[in-house]
CSV table of C-alpha atoms in Angstrom, one decimal:
chain,number,residue,atom,x,y,z
L,102,MET,CA,27.4,-5.8,-3.5
L,103,LYS,CA,25.0,-6.0,0.8
L,104,LYS,CA,22.2,-7.6,1.0
L,105,SER,CA,19.4,-6.4,2.2
L,106,LEU,CA,15.8,-7.5,3.5
L,107,VAL,CA,12.7,-5.7,2.2
L,108,THR,CA,9.7,-6.3,4.1
L,109,TYR,CA,6.6,-5.3,2.0
L,110,LEU,CA,3.9,-3.9,4.2
L,111,ALA,CA,0.5,-3.0,4.8
L,112,PRO,CA,-2.6,-2.3,8.0
L,113,ALA,CA,-4.3,-5.5,9.2
L,114,ALA,CA,-7.6,-3.3,9.5
L,115,VAL,CA,-6.5,-2.1,6.0
L,116,ILE,CA,-6.6,-5.7,4.6
L,117,ASP,CA,-10.1,-6.8,6.6
L,118,ASP,CA,-12.1,-4.0,5.1
L,119,TRP,CA,-10.5,-5.0,1.2
L,120,LYS,CA,-11.4,-8.5,2.4
L,121,LYS,CA,-15.2,-6.6,2.5
L,122,THR,CA,-15.1,-5.3,-1.3
L,123,ALA,CA,-17.3,-7.2,-3.5
L,124,SER,CA,-15.6,-10.7,-5.3
L,125,GLU,CA,-15.9,-9.1,-8.9
L,126,GLN,CA,-14.5,-5.7,-8.0
L,127,ARG,CA,-11.7,-7.4,-6.0
L,128,LYS,CA,-10.3,-9.6,-9.0
L,129,ALA,CA,-10.0,-7.3,-11.7
L,130,ALA,CA,-7.7,-5.5,-9.2
L,131,GLU,CA,-5.6,-8.5,-7.8
L,132,GLU,CA,-5.5,-10.5,-11.6
L,133,THR,CA,-4.1,-5.6,-12.6
L,134,MET,CA,-1.1,-5.8,-9.4
L,135,GLN,CA,-0.5,-8.7,-10.0
L,136,ARG,CA,0.5,-8.5,-13.2
L,137,GLU,CA,2.2,-5.4,-12.4
L,138,TRP,CA,3.3,-7.3,-9.4
L,139,ARG,CA,5.3,-9.0,-12.4
L,140,LYS,CA,6.1,-7.0,-14.7
L,141,TRP,CA,8.6,-4.9,-11.5
L,142,MET,CA,10.4,-8.2,-10.9
L,143,SER,CA,10.6,-9.0,-14.1
L,144,ASP,CA,12.4,-5.8,-14.4
L,145,HIS,CA,14.7,-5.7,-11.3
L,146,ALA,CA,15.2,-9.3,-11.2
L,147,ALA,CA,19.5,-9.0,-11.7
L,148,MET,CA,18.8,-7.3,-8.3
L,149,LEU,CA,16.7,-10.3,-6.3
L,150,ALA,CA,18.9,-12.7,-4.7
L,151,ASP,CA,15.4,-14.0,-2.9
L,152,LYS,CA,12.9,-13.4,-5.0
L,153,GLY,CA,10.8,-13.8,-0.9
L,154,ALA,CA,7.4,-15.0,-0.2
L,155,GLY,CA,4.5,-13.7,1.4
L,156,VAL,CA,4.9,-14.4,5.7
L,157,GLY,CA,1.4,-16.5,5.8
L,158,LYS,CA,-0.1,-16.4,10.4
L,159,THR,CA,2.5,-14.9,12.8
L,160,LYS,CA,3.4,-16.6,16.3
L,161,ARG,CA,4.9,-14.5,18.9
L,162,VAL,CA,7.8,-15.2,21.5
L,163,THR,CA,7.3,-14.1,25.1
L,164,ALA,CA,9.7,-14.9,27.9
L,165,GLN,CA,6.2,-16.2,28.7
L,166,GLY,CA,6.5,-18.8,25.4
L,167,ALA,CA,5.0,-18.5,21.7
L,168,THR,CA,0.7,-17.5,21.1
L,169,ASP,CA,-0.7,-16.6,17.5
L,170,ALA,CA,0.1,-13.1,16.3
L,171,ARG,CA,-0.5,-10.3,13.4
L,172,ASN,CA,1.4,-7.8,11.8
L,173,ASP,CA,1.8,-6.1,9.0
L,174,ILE,CA,4.1,-7.3,7.1
L,175,MET,CA,2.5,-9.2,3.7
L,176,LEU,CA,5.5,-10.1,2.4
L,177,TYR,CA,9.3,-10.5,1.8
L,178,ALA,CA,12.6,-10.8,-0.7
L,179,ILE,CA,16.0,-9.8,-0.1
L,180,VAL,CA,17.9,-7.5,-2.7
L,181,GLU,CA,21.8,-6.7,-3.8
L,182,ALA,CA,22.9,-3.1,-3.8
L,183,ASP,CA,25.5,-1.4,-3.4
L,184,SER,CA,24.1,1.3,-1.1
L,185,HIS,CA,20.7,0.8,1.6
L,186,GLU,CA,19.8,4.1,-0.9
L,187,ALA,CA,20.2,1.9,-4.6
L,188,ALA,CA,18.2,-0.9,-3.0
L,189,ALA,CA,14.9,1.1,-1.6
L,190,ALA,CA,15.0,3.6,-4.5
L,191,PRO,CA,13.8,0.6,-7.5
L,192,PHE,CA,11.3,0.2,-4.7
L,193,GLU,CA,10.2,3.9,-5.2
L,194,GLY,CA,5.9,3.4,-7.1
L,195,HIS,CA,5.8,-0.2,-6.7
L,196,PRO,CA,2.6,-2.3,-7.5
L,197,HIS,CA,2.4,-3.1,-3.9
L,198,LEU,CA,2.2,1.0,-3.0
L,199,GLN,CA,-1.4,0.7,-4.4
L,200,ILE,CA,-2.8,-0.2,-1.6
L,201,PRO,CA,-3.6,2.4,0.6
L,202,GLN,CA,-0.8,2.7,3.1
L,203,SER,CA,1.5,0.7,2.7
L,204,SER,CA,4.6,0.6,2.9
L,205,ILE,CA,8.0,-1.1,2.1
L,206,GLU,CA,10.8,-0.8,4.0
């Protein structure tokens, strides 16, 4: 089996807009997504070599040095599968994709 890095992405502007949503509405939607995410993780536990984590604040390092940065990567995980196709297929319909303009790579 081959290991593949999985990245969960969402545009920073979408996340900024979401943070402006009323707290009651946001909390309910986040709880629903977290419940669905936990179920997905449980259903696909055998393929997860590393459940991953959030990436948090980022830095960009160039020849000129390190600076604060912001990108669309929210989380990562590592999966094991026989091929890229086999690694990607279970992510179709993943709860993360409920976030507008989100993707999983």
